[in-house]
mmCIF file with all atom_site columns, C-alpha atoms in Angstrom:
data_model
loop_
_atom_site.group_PDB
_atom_site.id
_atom_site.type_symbol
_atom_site.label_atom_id
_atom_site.label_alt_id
_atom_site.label_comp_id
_atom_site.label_asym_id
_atom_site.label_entity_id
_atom_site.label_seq_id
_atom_site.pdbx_PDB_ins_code
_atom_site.Cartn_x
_atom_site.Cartn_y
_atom_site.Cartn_z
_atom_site.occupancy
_atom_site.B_iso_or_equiv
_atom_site.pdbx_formal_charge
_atom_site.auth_seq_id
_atom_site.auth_comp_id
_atom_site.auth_asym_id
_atom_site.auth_atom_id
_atom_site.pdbx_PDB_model_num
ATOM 1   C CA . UNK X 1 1   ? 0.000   0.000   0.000   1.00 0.00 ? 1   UNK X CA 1
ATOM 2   C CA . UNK X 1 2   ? 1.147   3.231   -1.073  1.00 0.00 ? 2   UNK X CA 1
ATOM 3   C CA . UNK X 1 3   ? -0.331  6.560   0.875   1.00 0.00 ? 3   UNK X CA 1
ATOM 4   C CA . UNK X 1 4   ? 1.003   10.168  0.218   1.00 0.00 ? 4   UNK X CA 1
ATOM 5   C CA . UNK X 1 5   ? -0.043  12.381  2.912   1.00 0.00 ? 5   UNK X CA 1
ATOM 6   C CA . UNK X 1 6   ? 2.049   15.307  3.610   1.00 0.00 ? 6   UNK X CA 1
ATOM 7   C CA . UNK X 1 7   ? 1.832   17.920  0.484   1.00 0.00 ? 7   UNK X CA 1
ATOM 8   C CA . UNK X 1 8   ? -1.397  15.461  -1.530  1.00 0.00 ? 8   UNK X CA 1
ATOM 9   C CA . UNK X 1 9   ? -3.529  14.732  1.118   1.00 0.00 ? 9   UNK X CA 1
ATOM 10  C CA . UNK X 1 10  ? -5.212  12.561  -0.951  1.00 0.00 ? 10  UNK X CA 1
ATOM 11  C CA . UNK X 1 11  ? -7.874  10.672  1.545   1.00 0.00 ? 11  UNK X CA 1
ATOM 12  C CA . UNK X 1 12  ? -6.912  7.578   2.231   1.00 0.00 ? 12  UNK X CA 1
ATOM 13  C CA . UNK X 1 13  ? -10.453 5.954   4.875   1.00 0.00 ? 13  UNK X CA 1
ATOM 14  C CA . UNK X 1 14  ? -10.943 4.004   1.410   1.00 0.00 ? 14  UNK X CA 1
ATOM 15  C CA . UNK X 1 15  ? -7.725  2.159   1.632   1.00 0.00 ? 15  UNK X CA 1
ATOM 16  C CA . UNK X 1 16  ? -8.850  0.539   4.636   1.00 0.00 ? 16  UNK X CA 1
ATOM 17  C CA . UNK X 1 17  ? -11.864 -0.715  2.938   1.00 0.00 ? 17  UNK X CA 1
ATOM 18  C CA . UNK X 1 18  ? -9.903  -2.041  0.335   1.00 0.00 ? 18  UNK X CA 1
ATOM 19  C CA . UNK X 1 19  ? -7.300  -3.519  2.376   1.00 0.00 ? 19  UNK X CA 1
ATOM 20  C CA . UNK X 1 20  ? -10.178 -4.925  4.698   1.00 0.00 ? 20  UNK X CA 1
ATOM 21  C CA . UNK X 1 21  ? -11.662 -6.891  1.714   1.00 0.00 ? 21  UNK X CA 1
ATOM 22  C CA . UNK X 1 22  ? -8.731  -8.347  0.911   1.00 0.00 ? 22  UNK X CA 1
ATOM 23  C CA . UNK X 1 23  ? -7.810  -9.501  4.417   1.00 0.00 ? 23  UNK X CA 1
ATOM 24  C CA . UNK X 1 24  ? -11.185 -11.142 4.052   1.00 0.00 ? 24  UNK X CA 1
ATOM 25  C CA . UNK X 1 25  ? -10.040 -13.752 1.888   1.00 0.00 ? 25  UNK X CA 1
ATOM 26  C CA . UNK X 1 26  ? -6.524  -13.627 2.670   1.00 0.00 ? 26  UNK X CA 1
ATOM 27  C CA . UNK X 1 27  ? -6.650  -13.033 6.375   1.00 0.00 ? 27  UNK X CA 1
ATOM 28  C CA . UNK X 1 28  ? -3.068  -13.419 7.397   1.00 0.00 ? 28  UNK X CA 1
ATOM 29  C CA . UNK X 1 29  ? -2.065  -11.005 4.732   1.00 0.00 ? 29  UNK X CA 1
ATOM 30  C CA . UNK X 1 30  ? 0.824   -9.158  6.162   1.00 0.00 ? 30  UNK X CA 1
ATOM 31  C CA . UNK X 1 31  ? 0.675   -5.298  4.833   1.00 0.00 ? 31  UNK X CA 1
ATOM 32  C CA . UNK X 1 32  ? 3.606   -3.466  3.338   1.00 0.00 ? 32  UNK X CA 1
ATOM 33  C CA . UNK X 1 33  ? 3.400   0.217   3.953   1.00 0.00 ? 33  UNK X CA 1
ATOM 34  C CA . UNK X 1 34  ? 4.908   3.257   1.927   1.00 0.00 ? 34  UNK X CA 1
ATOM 35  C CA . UNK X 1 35  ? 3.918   6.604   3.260   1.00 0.00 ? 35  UNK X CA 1
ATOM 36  C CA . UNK X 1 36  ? 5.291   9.922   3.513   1.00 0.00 ? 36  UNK X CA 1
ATOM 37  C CA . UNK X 1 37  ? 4.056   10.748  6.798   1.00 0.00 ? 37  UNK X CA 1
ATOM 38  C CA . UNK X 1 38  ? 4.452   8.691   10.122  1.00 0.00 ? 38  UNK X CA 1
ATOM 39  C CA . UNK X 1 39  ? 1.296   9.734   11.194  1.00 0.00 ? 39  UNK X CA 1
ATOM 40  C CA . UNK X 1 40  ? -0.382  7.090   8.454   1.00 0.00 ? 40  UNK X CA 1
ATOM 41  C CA . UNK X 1 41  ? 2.353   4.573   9.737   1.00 0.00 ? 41  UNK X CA 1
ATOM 42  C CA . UNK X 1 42  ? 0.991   4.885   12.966  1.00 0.00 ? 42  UNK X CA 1
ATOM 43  C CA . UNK X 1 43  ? -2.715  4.789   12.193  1.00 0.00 ? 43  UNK X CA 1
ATOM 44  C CA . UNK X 1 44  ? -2.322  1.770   10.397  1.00 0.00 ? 44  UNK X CA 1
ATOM 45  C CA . UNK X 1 45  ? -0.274  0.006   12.387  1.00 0.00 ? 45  UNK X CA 1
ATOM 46  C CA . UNK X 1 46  ? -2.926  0.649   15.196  1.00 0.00 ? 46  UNK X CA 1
ATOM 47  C CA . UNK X 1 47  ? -5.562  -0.840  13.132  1.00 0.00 ? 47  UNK X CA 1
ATOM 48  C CA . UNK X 1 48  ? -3.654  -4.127  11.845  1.00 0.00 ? 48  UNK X CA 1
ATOM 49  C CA . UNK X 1 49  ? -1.023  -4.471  14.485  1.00 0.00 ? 49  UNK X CA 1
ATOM 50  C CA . UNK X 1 50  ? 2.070   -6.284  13.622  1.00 0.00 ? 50  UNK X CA 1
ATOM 51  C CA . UNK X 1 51  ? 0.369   -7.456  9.827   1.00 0.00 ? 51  UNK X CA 1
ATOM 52  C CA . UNK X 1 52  ? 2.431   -3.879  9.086   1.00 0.00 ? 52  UNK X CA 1
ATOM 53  C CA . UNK X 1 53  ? 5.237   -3.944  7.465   1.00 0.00 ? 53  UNK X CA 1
ATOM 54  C CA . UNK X 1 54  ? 7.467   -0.860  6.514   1.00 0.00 ? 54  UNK X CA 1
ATOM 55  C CA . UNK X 1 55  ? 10.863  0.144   5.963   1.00 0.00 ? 55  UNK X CA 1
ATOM 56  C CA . UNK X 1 56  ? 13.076  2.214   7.991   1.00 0.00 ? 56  UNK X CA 1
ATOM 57  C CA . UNK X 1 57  ? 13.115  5.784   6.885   1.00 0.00 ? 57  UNK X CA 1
ATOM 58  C CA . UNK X 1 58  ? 14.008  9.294   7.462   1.00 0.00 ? 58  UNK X CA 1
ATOM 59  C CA . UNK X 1 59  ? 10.751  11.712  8.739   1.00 0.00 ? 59  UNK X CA 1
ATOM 60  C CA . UNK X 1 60  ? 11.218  15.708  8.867   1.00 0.00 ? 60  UNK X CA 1
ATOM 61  C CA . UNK X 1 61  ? 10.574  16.174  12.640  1.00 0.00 ? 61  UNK X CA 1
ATOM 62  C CA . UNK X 1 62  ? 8.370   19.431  11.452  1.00 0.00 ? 62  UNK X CA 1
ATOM 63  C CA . UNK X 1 63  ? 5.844   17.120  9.112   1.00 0.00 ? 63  UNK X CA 1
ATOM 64  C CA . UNK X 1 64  ? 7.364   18.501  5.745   1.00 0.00 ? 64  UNK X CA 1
ATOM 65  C CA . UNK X 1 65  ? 7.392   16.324  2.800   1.00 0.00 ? 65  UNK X CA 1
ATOM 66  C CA . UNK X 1 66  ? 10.460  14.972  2.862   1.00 0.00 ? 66  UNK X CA 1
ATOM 67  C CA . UNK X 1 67  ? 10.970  15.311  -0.559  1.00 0.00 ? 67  UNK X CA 1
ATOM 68  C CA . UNK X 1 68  ? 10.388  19.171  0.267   1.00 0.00 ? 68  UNK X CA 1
ATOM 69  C CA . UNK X 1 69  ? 12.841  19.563  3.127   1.00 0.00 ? 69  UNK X CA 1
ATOM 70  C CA . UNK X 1 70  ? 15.764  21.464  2.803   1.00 0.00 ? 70  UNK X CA 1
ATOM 71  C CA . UNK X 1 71  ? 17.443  19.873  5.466   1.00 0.00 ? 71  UNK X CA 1
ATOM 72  C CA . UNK X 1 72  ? 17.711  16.097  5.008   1.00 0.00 ? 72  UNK X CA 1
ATOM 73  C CA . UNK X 1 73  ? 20.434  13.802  6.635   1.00 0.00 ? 73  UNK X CA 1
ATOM 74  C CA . UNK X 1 74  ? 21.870  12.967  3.106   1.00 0.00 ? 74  UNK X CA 1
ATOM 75  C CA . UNK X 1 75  ? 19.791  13.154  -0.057  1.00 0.00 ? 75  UNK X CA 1
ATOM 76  C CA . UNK X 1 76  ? 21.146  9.910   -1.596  1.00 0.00 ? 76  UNK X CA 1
ATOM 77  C CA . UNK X 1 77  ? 19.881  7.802   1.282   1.00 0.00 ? 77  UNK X CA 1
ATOM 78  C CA . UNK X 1 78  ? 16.150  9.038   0.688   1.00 0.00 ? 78  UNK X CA 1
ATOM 79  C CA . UNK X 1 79  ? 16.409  8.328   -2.739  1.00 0.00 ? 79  UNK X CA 1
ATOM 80  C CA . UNK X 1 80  ? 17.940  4.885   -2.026  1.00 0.00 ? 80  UNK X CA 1
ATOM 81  C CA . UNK X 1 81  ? 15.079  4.614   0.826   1.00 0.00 ? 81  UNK X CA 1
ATOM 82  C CA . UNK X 1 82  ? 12.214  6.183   -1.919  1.00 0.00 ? 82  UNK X CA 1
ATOM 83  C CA . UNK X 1 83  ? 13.441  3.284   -4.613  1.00 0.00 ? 83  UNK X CA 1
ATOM 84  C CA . UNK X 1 84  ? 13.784  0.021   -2.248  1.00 0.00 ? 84  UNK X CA 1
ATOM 85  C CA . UNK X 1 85  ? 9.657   1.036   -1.226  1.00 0.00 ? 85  UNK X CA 1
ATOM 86  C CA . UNK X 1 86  ? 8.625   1.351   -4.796  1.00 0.00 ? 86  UNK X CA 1
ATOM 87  C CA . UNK X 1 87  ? 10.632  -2.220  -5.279  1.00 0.00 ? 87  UNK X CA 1
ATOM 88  C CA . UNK X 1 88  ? 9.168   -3.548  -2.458  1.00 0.00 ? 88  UNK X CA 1
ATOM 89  C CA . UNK X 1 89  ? 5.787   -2.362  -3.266  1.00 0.00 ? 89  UNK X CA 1
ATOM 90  C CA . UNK X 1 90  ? 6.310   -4.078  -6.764  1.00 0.00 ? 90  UNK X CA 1
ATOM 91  C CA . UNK X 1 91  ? 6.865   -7.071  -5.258  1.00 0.00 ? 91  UNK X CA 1
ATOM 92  C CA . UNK X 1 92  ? 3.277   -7.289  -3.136  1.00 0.00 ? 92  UNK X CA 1
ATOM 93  C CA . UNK X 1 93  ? 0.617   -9.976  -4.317  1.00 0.00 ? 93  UNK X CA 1
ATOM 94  C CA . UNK X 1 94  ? -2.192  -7.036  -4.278  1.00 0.00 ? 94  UNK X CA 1
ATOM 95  C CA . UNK X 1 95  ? -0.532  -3.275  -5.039  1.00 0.00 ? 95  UNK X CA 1
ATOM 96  C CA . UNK X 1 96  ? -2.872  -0.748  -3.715  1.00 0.00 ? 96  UNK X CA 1
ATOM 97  C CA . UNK X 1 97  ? -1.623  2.792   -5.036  1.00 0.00 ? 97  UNK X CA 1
ATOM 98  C CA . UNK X 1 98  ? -2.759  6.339   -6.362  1.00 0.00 ? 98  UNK X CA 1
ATOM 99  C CA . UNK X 1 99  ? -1.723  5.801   -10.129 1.00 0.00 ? 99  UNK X CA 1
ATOM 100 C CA . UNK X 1 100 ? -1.804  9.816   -10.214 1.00 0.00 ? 100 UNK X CA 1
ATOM 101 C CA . UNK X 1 101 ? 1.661   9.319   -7.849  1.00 0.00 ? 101 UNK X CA 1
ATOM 102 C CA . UNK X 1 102 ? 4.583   8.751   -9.893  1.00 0.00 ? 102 UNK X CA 1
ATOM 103 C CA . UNK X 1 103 ? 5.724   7.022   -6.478  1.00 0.00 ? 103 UNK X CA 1
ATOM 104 C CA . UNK X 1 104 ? 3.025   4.406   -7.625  1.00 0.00 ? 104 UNK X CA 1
ATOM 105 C CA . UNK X 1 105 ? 2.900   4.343   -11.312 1.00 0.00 ? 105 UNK X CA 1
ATOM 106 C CA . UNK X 1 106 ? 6.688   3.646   -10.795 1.00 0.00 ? 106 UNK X CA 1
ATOM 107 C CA . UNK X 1 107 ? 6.005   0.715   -8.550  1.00 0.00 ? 107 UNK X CA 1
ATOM 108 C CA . UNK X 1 108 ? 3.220   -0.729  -10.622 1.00 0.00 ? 108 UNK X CA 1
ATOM 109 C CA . UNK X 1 109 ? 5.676   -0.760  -14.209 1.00 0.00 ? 109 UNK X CA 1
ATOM 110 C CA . UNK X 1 110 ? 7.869   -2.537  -11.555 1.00 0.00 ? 110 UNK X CA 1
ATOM 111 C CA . UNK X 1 111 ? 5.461   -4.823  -10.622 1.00 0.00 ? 111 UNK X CA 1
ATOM 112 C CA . UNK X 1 112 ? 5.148   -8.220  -12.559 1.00 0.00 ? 112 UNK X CA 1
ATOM 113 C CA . UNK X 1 113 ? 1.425   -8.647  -13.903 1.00 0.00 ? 113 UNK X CA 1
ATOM 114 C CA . UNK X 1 114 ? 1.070   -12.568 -13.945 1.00 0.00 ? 114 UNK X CA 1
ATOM 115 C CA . UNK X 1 115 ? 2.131   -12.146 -9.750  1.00 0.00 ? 115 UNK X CA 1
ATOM 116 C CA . UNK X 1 116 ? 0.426   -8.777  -8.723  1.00 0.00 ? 116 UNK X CA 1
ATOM 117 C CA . UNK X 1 117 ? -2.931  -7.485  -9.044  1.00 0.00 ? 117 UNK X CA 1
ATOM 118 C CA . UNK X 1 118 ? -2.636  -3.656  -9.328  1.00 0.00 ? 118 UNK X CA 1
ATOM 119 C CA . UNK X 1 119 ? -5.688  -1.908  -7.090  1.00 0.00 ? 119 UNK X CA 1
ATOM 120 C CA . UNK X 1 120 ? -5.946  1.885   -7.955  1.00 0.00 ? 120 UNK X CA 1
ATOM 121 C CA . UNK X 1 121 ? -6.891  3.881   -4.889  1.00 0.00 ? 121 UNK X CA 1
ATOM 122 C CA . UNK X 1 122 ? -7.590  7.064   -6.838  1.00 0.00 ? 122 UNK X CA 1
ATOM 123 C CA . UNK X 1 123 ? -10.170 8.849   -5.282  1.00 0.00 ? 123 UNK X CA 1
ATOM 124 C CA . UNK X 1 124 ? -12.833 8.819   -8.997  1.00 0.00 ? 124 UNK X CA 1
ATOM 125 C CA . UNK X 1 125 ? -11.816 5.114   -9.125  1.00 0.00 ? 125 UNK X CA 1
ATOM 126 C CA . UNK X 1 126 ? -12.629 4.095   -5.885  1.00 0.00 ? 126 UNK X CA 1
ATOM 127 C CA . UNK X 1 127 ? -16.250 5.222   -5.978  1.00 0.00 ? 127 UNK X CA 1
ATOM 128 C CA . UNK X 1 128 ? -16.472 3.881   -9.330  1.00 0.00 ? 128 UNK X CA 1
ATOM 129 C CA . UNK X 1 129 ? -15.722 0.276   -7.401  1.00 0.00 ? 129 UNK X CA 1
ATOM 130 C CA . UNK X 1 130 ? -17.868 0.734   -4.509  1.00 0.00 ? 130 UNK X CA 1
ATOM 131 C CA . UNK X 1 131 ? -20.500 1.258   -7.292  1.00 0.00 ? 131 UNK X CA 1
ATOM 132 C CA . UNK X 1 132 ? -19.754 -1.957  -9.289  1.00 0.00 ? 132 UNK X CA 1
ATOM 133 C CA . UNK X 1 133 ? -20.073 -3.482  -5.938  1.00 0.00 ? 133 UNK X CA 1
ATOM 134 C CA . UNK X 1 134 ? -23.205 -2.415  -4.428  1.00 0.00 ? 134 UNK X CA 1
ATOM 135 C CA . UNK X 1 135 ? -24.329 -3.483  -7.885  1.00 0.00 ? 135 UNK X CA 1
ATOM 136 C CA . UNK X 1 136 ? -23.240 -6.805  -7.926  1.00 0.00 ? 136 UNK X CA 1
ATOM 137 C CA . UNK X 1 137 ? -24.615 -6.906  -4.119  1.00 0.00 ? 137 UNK X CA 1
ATOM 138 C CA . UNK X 1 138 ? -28.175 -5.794  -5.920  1.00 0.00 ? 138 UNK X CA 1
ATOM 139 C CA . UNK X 1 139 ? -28.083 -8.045  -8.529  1.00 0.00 ? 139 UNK X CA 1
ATOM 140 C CA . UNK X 1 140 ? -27.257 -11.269 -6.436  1.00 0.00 ? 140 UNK X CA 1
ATOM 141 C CA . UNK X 1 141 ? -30.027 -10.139 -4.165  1.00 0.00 ? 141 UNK X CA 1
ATOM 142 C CA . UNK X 1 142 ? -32.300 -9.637  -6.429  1.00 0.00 ? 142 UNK X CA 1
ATOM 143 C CA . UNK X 1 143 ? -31.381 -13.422 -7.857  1.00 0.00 ? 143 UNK X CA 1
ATOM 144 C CA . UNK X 1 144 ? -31.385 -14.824 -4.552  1.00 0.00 ? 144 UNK X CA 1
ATOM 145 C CA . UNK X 1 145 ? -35.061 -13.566 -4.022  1.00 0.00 ? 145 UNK X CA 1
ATOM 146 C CA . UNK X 1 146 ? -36.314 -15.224 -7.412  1.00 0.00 ? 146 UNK X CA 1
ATOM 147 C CA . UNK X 1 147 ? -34.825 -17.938 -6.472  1.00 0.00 ? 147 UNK X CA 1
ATOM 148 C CA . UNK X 1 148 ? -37.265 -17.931 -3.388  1.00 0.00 ? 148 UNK X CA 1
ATOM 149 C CA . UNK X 1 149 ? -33.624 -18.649 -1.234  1.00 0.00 ? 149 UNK X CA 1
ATOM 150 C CA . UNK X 1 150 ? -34.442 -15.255 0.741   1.00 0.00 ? 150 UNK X CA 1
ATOM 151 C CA . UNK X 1 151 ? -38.047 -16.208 1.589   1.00 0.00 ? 151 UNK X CA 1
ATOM 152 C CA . UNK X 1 152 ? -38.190 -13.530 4.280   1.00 0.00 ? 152 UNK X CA 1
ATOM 153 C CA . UNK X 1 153 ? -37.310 -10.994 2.318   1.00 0.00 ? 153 UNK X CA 1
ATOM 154 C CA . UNK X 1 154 ? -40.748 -10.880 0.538   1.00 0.00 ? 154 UNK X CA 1
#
């Protein structure tokens, strides 16, 4: 999972629901984590616990993008630290990212298709999905009542 949250807060409640589905099936799923901002590190880690995986990295103590910090530690280190997430990333059985991030689109070219399914967690995508889903929920509802298997439904 990829979430940029310092300079694009892009909202991210909706990768929960995705990674919440996928746990569903695949319940001991361990999650890899890319952010920006250790505040996301933290709130996920509080909702899955140790399933949260992430690499060691550099934070601005001030909450500045750290890609918009003047004062870093040593500027080839977060680019080494920036590349080994995106390979990482690449290497997940489910890659949920912003494709409007080059952080993700990098990681998804990375990624091979025939291993990892590539989610996109952009915003106009996402409610396009929880569409197709309610829809599908409607439709097998709908079935399941001809079928006279939901009696009590009417």
């Amino acid at each position: 999972v990829h979430v940029r949250f310092t300079d694009r807060r892009n909202p991210f409640a909706h990768y929960h629901w995705m990674i919440d589905y996928i746990r569903s099936f695949e319940p001991e799923a361990r999650i890899f984590l890319a952010t920006d901002n250790p505040r996301v590190e933290d709130e996920f880690r509080t909702r899955y616990g140790d399933r949260v995986c992430t690499t060691v990295k550099w934070f601005p103590d001030d909450g500045r993008p750290i890609h918009k910090c003047w004062v870093q530690p040593d500027k080839l280190s977060l680019a080494i630290e920036a590349l080994v997430d995106m390979v990482l990333l690449s290497r997940t059985n489910f890659l949920i990212v912003n494709k409007t991030s080059t952080f993700g689109k990098v990681a998804h070219l990375l990624a091979d298709p025939a291993k990892t399914k590539t989610i996109d967690a952009t915003p106009v995508t996402v409610r396009s999905l929880v569409k197709d889903v309610k829809r599908q929920a409607e439709h097998r509802l709908l079935a399941a009542k001809r079928s006279g298997a939901f009696g009590l439904l009417g």
